Tab-separated table of C-alpha atoms in Angstrom:
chain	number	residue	atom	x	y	z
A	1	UNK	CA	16.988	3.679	28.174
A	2	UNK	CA	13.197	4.858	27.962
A	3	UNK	CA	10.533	2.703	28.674
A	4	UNK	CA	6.651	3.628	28.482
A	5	UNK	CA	3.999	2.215	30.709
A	6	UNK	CA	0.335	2.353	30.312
A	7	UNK	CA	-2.059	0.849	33.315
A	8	UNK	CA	-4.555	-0.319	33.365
A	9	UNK	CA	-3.612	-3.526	30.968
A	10	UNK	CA	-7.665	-4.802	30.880
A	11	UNK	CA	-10.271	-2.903	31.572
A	12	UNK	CA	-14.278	-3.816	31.325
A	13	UNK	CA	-16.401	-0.652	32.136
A	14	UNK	CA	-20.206	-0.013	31.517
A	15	UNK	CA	-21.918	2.225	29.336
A	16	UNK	CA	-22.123	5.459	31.025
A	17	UNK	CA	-19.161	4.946	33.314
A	18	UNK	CA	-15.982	7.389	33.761
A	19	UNK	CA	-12.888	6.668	32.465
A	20	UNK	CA	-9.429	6.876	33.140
A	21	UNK	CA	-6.278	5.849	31.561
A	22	UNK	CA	-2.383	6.652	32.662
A	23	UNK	CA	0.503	6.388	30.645
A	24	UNK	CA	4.151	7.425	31.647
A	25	UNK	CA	7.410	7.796	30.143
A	26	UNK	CA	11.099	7.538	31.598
A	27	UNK	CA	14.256	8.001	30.561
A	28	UNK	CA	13.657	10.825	28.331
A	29	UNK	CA	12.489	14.883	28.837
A	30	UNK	CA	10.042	16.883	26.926
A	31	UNK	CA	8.637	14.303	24.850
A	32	UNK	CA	5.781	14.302	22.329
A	33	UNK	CA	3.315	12.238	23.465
A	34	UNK	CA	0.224	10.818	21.741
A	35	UNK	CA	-3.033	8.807	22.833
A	36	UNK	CA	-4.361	6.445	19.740
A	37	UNK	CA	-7.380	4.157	19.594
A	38	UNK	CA	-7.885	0.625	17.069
A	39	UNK	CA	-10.557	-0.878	16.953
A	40	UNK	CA	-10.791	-4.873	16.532
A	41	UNK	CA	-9.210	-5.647	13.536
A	42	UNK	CA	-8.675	-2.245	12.381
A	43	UNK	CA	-5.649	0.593	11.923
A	44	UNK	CA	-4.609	3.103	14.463
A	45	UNK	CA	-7.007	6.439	14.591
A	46	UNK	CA	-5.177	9.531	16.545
A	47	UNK	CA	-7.146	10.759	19.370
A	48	UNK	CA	-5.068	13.615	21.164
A	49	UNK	CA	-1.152	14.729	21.009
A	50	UNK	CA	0.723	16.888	22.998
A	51	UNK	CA	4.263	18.864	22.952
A	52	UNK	CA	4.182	19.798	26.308
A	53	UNK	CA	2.577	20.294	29.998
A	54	UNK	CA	-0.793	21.182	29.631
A	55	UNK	CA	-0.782	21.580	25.894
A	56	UNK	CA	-2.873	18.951	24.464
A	57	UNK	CA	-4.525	18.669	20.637
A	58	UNK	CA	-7.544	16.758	19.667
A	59	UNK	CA	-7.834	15.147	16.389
A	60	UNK	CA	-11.007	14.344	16.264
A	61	UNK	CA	-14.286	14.969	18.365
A	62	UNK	CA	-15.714	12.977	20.418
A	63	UNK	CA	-16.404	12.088	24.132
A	64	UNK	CA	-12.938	11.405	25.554
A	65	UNK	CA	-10.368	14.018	26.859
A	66	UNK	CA	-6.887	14.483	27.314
A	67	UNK	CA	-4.308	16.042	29.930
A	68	UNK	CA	-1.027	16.272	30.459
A	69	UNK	CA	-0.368	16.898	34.089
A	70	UNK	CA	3.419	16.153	34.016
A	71	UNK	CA	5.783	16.259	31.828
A	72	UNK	CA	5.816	12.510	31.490
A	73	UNK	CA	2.176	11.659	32.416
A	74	UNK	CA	-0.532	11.892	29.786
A	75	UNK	CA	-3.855	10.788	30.806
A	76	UNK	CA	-7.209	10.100	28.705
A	77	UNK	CA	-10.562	10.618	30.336
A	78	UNK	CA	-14.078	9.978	29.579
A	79	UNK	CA	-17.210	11.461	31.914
A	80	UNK	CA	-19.197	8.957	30.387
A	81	UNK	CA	-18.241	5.845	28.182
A	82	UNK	CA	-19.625	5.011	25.164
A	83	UNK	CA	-20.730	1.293	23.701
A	84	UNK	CA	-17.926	2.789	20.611
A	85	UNK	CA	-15.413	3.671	23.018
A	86	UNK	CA	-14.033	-0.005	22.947
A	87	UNK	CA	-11.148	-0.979	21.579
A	88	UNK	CA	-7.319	-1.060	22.015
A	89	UNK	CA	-5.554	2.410	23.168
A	90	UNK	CA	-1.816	3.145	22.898
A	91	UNK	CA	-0.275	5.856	23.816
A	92	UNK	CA	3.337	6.742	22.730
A	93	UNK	CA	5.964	9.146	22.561
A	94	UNK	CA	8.528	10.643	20.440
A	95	UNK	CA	11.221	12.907	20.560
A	96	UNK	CA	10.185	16.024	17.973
A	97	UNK	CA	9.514	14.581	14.821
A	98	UNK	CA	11.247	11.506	15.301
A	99	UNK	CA	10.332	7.792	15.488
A	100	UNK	CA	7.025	6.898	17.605
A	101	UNK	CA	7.614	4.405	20.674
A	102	UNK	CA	4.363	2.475	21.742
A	103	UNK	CA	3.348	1.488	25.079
A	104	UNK	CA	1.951	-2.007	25.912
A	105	UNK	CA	-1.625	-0.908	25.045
A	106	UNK	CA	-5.184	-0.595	27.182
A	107	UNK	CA	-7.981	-3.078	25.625
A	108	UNK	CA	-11.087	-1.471	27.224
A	109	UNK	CA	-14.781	-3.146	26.618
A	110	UNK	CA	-17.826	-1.151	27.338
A	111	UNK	CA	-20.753	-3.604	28.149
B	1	UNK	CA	-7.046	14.802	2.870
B	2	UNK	CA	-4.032	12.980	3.446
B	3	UNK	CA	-4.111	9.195	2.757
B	4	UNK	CA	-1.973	6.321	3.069
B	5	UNK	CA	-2.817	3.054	1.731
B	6	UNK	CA	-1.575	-0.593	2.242
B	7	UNK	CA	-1.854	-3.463	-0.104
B	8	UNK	CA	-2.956	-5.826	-0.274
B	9	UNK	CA	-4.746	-5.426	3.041
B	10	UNK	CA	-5.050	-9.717	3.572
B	11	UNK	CA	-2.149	-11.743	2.905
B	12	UNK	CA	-1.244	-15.588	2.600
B	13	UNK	CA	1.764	-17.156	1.530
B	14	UNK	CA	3.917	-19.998	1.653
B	15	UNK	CA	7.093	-20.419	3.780
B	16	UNK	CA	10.153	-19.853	1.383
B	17	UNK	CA	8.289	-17.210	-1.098
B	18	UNK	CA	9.012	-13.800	-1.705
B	19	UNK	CA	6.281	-10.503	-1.684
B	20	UNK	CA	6.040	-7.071	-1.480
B	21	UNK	CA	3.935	-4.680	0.701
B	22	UNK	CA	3.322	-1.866	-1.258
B	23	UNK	CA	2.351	1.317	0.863
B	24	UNK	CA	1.070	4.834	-1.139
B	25	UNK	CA	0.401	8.422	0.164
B	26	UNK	CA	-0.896	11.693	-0.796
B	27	UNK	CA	1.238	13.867	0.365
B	28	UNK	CA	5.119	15.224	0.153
B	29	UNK	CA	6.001	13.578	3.262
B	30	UNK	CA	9.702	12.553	3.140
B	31	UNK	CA	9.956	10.157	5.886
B	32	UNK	CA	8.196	6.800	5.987
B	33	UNK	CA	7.791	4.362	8.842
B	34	UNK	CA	7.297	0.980	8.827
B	35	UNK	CA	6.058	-1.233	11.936
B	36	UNK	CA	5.057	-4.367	13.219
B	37	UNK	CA	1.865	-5.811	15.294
B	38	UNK	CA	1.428	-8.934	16.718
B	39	UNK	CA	-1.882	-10.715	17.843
B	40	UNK	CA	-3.058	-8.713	21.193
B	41	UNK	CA	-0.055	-6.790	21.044
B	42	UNK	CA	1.595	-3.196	20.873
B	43	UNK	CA	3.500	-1.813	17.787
B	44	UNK	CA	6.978	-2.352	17.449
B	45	UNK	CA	8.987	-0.002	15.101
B	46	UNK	CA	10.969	-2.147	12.505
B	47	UNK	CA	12.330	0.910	9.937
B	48	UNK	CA	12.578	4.340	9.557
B	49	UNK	CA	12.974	6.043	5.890
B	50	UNK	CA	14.408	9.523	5.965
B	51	UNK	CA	14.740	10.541	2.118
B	52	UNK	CA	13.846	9.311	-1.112
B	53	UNK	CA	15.655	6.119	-2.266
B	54	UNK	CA	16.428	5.094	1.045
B	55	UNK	CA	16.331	1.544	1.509
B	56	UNK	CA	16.749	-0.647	4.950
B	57	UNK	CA	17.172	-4.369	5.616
B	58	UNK	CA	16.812	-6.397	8.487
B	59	UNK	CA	16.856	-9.853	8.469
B	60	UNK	CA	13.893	-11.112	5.678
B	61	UNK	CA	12.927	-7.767	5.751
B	62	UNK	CA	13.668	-5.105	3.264
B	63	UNK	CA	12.276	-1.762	2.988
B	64	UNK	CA	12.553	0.960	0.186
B	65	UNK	CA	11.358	4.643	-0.161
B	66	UNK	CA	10.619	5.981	-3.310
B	67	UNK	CA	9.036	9.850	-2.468
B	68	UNK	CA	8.135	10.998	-6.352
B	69	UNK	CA	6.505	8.074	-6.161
B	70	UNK	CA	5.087	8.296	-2.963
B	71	UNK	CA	5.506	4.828	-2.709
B	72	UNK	CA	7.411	2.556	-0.097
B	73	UNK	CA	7.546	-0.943	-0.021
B	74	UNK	CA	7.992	-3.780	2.506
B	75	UNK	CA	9.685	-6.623	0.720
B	76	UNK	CA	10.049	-10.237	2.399
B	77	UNK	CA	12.384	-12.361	1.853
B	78	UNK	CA	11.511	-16.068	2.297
B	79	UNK	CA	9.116	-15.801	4.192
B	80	UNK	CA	9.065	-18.012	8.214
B	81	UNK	CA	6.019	-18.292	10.245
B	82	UNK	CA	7.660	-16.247	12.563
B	83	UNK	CA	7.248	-12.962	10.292
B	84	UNK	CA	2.813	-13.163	10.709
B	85	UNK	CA	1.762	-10.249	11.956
B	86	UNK	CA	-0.237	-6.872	11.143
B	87	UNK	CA	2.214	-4.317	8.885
B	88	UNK	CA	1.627	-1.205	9.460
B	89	UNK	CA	3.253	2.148	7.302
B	90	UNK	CA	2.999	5.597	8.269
B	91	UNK	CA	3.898	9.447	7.214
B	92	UNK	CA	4.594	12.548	8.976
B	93	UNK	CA	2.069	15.167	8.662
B	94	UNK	CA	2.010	18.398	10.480
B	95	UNK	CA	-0.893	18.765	12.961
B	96	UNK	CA	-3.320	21.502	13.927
B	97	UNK	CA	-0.730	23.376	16.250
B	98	UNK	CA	2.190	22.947	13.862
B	99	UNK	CA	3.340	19.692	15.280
B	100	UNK	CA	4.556	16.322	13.381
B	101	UNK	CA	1.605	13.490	13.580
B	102	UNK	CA	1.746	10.103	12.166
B	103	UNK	CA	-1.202	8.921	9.472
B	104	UNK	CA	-0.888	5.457	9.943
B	105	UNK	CA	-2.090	3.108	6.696
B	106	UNK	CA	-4.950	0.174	7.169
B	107	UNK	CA	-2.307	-2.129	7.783
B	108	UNK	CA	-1.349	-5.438	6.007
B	109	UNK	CA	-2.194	-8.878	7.845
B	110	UNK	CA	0.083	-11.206	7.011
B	111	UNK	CA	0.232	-14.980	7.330
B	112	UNK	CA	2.793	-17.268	6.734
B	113	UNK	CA	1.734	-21.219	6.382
B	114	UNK	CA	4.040	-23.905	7.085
């Protein structure tokens, strides 16, 4: 069966900091894979999808980045965090168009 | 623009009624998805919708897609404390390099008092 991990579970990172956050699939190949962001109390905003190694699309501009170093590794980065940058990330995958699996979720505070 | 909107976005009600989460979008999208979200938690896929006039039940649960309408709706069923939680719908929509996306709504909060 697949499972989807996403580390670190907490995080608590100053303004101005870098940041990095892993997720991984297993049990499946190829997937779609997708970073979101919600913010307390709020819906889910797409950051950055990908279909592939390397292959990575931004919805909407900001500070953060994406990569996709494996097939099954998708990673978000930051050079420098913003006080806005809080909130709870998921990441999650799908096979083509079909149903989304989330991870556990990041909850990141910038102080 | 596409849009997808939940109502209501608050919502109280005794154990044992009945209601309806009603969830509208903007666009042709023929496949609906409906989730859950507890407290400090992840989302947890409760239905998929494929076509128009598909409906799915499990347990209180009981959702219905109606895509003339662009409507679905997320219908509970004597309602337990165990069902409050954050409802979330969502559509495909093709992104910027031709792949399927997910617009999620605002979500509906609901609580169920004893």
């Amino acid at each position: 069966s697949q499972t989807i991990h996403q580390w670190p579970a907490t995080l608590v990172q100053p303004v101005g900091s870098p940041l990095s956050l892993e997720c991984t699939v297993e049990g499946t190949s190829n997937p779609n894979l997708y970073w979101y962001r919600q913010a307390a109390g709020r819906g889910l905003q797409l950051l950055f999808y990908s279909v592939g190694i390397g292959q990575i699309s931004s919805e909407v501009p900001q500070n953060l980045s994406a990569s996709r170093p494996q097939d099954r590794q998708f990673i978000l980065s930051s050079k420098k965090l913003l006080l806005s940058d809080s909130g709870f990330y998921l990441c999650a995958w799908s096979v083509g168009a079909d149903t989304q699996y989330f991870g556990p979720g990041t909850r990141l505070t910038v102080l | 623009e596409l849009k997808v909107e939940q109502n209501p976005l608050f919502l109280s009600m005794q154990e044992g009624k009945n209601y309806t989460i009603y969830c509208n979008y903007s666009t042709t999208s023929d496949r609906l998805y409906w989730y859950r979200q507890d407290p400090g938690k992840s989302l947890e896929s409760l239905f998929v919708l494929l076509s128009n006039g598909a409906v799915k039940q499990e347990g209180r649960l009981m959702a219905s897609l109606d895509t003339k309408a662009r409507l679905s709706t997320l219908h509970i069923t004597a309602a337990v404390h165990d069902l409050s939680a954050t409802y979330f719908c969502a559509v495909d929509a093709v992104g910027s390099s031709g792949t399927y996306k997910y617009i999620f709504g605002t979500g509906t909060r609901l609580k169920v008092l004893a």
